[in-house]
PDB file of C-alpha atoms in Angstrom:
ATOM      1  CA  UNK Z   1      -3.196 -15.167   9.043  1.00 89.00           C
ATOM      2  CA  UNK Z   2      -0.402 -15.030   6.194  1.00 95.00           C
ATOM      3  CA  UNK Z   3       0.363 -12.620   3.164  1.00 96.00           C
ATOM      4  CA  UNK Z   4      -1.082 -15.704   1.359  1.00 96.00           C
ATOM      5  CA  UNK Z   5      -4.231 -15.277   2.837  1.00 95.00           C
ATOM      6  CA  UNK Z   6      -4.561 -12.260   2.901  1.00 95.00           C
ATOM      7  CA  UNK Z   7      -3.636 -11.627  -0.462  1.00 97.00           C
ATOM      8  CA  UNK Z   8      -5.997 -14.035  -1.653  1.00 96.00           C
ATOM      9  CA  UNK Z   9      -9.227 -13.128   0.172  1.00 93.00           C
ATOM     10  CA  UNK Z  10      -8.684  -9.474  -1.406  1.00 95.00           C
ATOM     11  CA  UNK Z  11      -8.380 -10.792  -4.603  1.00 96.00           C
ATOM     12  CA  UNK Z  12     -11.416 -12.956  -3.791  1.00 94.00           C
ATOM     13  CA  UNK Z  13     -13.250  -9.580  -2.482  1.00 91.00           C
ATOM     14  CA  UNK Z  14     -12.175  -8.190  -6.059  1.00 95.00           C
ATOM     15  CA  UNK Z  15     -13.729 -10.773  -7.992  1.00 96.00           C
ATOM     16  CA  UNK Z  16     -17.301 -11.161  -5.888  1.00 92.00           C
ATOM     17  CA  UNK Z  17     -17.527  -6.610  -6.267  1.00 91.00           C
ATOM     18  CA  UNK Z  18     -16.652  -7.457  -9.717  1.00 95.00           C
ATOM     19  CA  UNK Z  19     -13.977  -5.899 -10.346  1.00 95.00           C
ATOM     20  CA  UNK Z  20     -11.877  -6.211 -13.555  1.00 95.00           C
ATOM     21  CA  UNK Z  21      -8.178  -5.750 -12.820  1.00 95.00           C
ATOM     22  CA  UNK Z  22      -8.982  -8.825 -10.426  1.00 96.00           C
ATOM     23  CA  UNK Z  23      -6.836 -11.299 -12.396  1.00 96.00           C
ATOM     24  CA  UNK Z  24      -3.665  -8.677 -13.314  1.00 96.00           C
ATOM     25  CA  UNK Z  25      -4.016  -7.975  -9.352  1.00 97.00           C
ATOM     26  CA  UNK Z  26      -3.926 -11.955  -8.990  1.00 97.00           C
ATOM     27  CA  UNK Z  27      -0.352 -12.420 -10.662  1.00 96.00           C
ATOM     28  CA  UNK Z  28       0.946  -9.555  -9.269  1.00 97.00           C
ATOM     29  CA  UNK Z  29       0.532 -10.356  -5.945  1.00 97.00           C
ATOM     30  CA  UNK Z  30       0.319 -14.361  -5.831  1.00 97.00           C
ATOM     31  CA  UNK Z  31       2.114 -15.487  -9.070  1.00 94.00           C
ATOM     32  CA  UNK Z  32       4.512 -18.507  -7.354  1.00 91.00           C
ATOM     33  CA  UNK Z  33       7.102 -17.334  -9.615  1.00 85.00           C
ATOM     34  CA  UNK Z  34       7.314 -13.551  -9.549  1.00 84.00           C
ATOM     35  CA  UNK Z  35       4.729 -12.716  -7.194  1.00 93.00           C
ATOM     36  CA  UNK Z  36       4.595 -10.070  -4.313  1.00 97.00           C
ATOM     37  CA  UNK Z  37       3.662 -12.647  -1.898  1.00 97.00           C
ATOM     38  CA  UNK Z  38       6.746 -14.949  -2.706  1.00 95.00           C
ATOM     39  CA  UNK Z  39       9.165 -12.036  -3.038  1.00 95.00           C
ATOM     40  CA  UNK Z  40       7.638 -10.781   0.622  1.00 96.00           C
ATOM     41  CA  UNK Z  41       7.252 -14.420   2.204  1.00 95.00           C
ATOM     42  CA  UNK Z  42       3.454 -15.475   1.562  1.00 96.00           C
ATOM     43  CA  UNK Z  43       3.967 -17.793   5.023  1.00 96.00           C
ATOM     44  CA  UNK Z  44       4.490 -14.588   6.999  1.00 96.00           C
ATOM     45  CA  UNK Z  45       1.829 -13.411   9.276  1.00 96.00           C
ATOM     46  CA  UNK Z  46       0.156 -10.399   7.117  1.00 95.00           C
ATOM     47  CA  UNK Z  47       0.823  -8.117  11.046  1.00 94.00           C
ATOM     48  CA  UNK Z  48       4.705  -8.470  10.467  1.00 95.00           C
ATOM     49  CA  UNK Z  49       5.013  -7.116   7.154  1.00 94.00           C
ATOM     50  CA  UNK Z  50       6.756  -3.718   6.694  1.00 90.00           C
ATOM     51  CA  UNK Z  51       7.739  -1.492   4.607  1.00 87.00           C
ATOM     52  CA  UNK Z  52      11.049  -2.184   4.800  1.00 86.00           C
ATOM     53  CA  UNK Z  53      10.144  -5.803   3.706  1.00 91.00           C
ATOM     54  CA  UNK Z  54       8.423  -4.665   0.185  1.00 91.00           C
ATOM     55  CA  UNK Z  55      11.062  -1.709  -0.218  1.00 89.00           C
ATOM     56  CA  UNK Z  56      13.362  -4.258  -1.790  1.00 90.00           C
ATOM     57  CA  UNK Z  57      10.802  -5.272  -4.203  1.00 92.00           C
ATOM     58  CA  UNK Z  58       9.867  -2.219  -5.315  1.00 91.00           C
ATOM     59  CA  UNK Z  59      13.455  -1.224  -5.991  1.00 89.00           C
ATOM     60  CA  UNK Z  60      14.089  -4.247  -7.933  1.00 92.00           C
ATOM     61  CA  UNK Z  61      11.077  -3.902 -10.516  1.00 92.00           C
ATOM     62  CA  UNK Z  62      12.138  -0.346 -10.621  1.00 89.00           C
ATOM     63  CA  UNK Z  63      16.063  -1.065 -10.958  1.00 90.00           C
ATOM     64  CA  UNK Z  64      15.154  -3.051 -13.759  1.00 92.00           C
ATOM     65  CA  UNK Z  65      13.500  -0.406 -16.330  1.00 92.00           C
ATOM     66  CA  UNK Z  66       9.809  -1.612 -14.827  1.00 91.00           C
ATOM     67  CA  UNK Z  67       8.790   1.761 -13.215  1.00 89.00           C
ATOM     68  CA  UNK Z  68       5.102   1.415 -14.430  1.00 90.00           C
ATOM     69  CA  UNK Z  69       5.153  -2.347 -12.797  1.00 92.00           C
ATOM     70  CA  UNK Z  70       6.901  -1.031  -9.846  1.00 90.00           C
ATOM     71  CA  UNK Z  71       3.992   1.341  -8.831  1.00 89.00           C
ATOM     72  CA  UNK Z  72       0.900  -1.141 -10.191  1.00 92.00           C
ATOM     73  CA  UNK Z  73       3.112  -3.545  -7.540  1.00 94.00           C
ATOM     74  CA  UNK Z  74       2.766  -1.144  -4.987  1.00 92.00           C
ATOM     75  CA  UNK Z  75      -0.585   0.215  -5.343  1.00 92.00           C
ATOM     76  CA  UNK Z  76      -1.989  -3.479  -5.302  1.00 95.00           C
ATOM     77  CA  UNK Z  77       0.077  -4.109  -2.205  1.00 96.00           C
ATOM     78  CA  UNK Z  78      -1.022  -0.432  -0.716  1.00 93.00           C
ATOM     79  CA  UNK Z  79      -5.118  -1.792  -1.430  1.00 94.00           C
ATOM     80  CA  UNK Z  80      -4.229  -5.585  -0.076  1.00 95.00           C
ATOM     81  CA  UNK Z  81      -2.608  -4.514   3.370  1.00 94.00           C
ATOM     82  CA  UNK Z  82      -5.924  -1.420   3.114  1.00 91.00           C
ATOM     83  CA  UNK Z  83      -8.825  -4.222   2.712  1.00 92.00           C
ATOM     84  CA  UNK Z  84      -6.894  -6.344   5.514  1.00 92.00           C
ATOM     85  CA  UNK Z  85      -7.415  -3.097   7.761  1.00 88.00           C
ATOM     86  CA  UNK Z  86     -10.894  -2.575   7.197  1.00 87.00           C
ATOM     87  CA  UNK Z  87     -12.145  -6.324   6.345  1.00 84.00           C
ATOM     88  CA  UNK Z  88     -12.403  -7.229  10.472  1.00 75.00           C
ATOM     89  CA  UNK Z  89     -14.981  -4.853  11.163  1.00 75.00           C
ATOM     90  CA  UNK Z  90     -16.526  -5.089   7.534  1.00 76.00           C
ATOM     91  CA  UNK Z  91     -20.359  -6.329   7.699  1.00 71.00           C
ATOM     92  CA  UNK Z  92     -20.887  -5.032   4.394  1.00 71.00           C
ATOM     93  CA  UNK Z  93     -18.885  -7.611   2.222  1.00 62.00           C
ATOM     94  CA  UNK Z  94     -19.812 -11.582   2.718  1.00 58.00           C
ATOM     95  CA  UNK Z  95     -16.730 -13.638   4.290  1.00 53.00           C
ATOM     96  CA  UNK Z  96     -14.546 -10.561   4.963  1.00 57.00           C
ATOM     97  CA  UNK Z  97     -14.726 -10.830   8.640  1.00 63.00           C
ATOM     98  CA  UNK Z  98     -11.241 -11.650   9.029  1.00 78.00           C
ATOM     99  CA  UNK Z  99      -8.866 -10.222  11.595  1.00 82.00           C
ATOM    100  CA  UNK Z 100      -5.057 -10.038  10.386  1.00 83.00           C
ATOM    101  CA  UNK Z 101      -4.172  -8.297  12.975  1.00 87.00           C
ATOM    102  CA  UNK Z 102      -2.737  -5.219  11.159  1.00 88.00           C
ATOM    103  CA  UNK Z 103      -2.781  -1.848  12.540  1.00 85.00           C
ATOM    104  CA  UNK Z 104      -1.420  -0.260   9.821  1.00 84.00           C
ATOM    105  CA  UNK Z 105      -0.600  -0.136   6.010  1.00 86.00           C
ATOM    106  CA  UNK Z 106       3.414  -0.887   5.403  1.00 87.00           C
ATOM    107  CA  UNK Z 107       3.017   0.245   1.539  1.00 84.00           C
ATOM    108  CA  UNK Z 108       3.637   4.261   2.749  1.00 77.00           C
ATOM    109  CA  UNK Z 109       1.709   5.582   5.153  1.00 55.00           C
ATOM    110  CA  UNK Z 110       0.708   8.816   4.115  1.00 54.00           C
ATOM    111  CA  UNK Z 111      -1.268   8.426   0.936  1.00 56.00           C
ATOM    112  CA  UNK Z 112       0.889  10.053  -1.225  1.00 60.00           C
ATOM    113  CA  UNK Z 113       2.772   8.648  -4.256  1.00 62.00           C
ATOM    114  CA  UNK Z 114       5.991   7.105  -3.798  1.00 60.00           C
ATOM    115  CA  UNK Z 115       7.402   9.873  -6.038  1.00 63.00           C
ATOM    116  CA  UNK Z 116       6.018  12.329  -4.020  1.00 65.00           C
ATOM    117  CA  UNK Z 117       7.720  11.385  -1.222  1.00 64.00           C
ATOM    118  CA  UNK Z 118      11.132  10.322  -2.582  1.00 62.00           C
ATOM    119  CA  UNK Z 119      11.272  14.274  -3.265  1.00 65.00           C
ATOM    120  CA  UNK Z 120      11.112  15.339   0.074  1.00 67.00           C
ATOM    121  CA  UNK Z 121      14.158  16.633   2.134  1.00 71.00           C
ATOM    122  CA  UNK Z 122      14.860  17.412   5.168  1.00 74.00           C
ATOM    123  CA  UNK Z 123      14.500  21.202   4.555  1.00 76.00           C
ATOM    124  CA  UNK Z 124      10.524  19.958   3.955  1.00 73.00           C
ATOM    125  CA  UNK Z 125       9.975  19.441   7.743  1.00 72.00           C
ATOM    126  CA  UNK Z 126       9.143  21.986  10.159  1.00 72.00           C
ATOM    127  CA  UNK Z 127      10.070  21.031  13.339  1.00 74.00           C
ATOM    128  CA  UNK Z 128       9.338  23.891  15.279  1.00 76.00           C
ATOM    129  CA  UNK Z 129       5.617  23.078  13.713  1.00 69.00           C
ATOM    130  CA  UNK Z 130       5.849  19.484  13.556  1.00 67.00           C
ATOM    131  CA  UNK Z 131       4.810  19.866  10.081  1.00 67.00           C
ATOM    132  CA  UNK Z 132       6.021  18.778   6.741  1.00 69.00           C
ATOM    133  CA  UNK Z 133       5.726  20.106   3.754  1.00 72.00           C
ATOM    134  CA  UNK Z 134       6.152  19.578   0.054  1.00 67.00           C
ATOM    135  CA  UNK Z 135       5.318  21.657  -2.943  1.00 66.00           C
ATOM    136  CA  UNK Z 136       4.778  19.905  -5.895  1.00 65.00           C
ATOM    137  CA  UNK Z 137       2.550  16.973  -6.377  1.00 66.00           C
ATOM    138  CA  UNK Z 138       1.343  15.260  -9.112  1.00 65.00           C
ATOM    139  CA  UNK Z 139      -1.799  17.873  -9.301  1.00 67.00           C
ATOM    140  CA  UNK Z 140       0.291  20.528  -8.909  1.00 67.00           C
ATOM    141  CA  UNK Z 141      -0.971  21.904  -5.635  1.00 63.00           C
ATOM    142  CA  UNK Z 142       0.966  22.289  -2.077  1.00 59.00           C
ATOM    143  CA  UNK Z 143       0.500  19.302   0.133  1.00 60.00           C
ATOM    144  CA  UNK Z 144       0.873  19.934   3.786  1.00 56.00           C
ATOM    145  CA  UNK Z 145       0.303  17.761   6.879  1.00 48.00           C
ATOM    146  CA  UNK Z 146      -1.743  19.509   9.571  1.00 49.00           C
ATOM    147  CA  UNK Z 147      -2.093  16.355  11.476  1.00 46.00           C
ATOM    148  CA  UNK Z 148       0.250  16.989  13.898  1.00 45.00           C
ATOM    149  CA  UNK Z 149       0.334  20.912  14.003  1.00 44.00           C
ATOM    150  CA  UNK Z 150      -0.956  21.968  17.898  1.00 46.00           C
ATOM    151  CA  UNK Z 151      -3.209  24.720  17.490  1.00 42.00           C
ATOM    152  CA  UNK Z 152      -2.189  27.578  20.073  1.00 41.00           C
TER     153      UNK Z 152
END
């Protein structure tokens, strides 16, 4: 199953739950000219996408003055690749039965915003721990990952 595909049975999802951002979503991800899909390869199989494949993107829409475009991009991207993950087990949502064989989300894997984790260094990870760490977030609060602390 391709980006194409993908893309387009999450913006299909969007519009069936009603969803108003459906069309901006639409030409942000599948515009022939300036879309996501096109800039990504919309042939692709959806499971080969990475993150270093949409970095690029991101970086150009951002290079170019477009920061506010540059995260909608990737936030639409993040929720495409998120409704591919859940949509083959999904027998909530009519026609969403679809396996794209992802097992995971390129657009950043830990949740955060991109910002967030551009500020981290390496003086953020506790190795001893195998934790990392970062103070400031956009709420203002701490964010730690305990996922991968062993508990003695």
């Amino acid at each position: 199953m391709t980006v194409r595909e993908l893309f387009t049975a999450y913006i299909d999802d969007m519009k069936r739950s009603g969803k108003r951002s459906w069309k901006h979503t639409e030409r942000i991800l599948l515009s022939e000219t300036v879309g996501a899909a096109q800039a990504i390869g919309a042939d692709r199989p959806a499971a080969e996408i990475e993150a270093s494949d949409v970095v690029p993107l991101l970086a150009e829409i951002h290079g170019r003055g477009a920061i506010v475009m540059a995260n909608q991009t990737r936030a639409y991207l993040g929720a495409a690749f998120a409704f591919g993950l859940r949509s083959a087990n999904d027998y909530t949502r009519q026609g969403t039965g679809a396996d794209w064989g992802l097992n995971a989300n390129p657009i950043l894997a830990t949740g955060q915003r991109a910002e967030e984790v551009l500020r981290i260094t390496a003086s953020s990870y506790l190795q001893p721990q195998g934790l990392l760490v970062w103070d400031k977030t956009k709420n203002g609060l701490p964010h730690s990952d305990w996922t991968r602390v062993e508990v003695q």
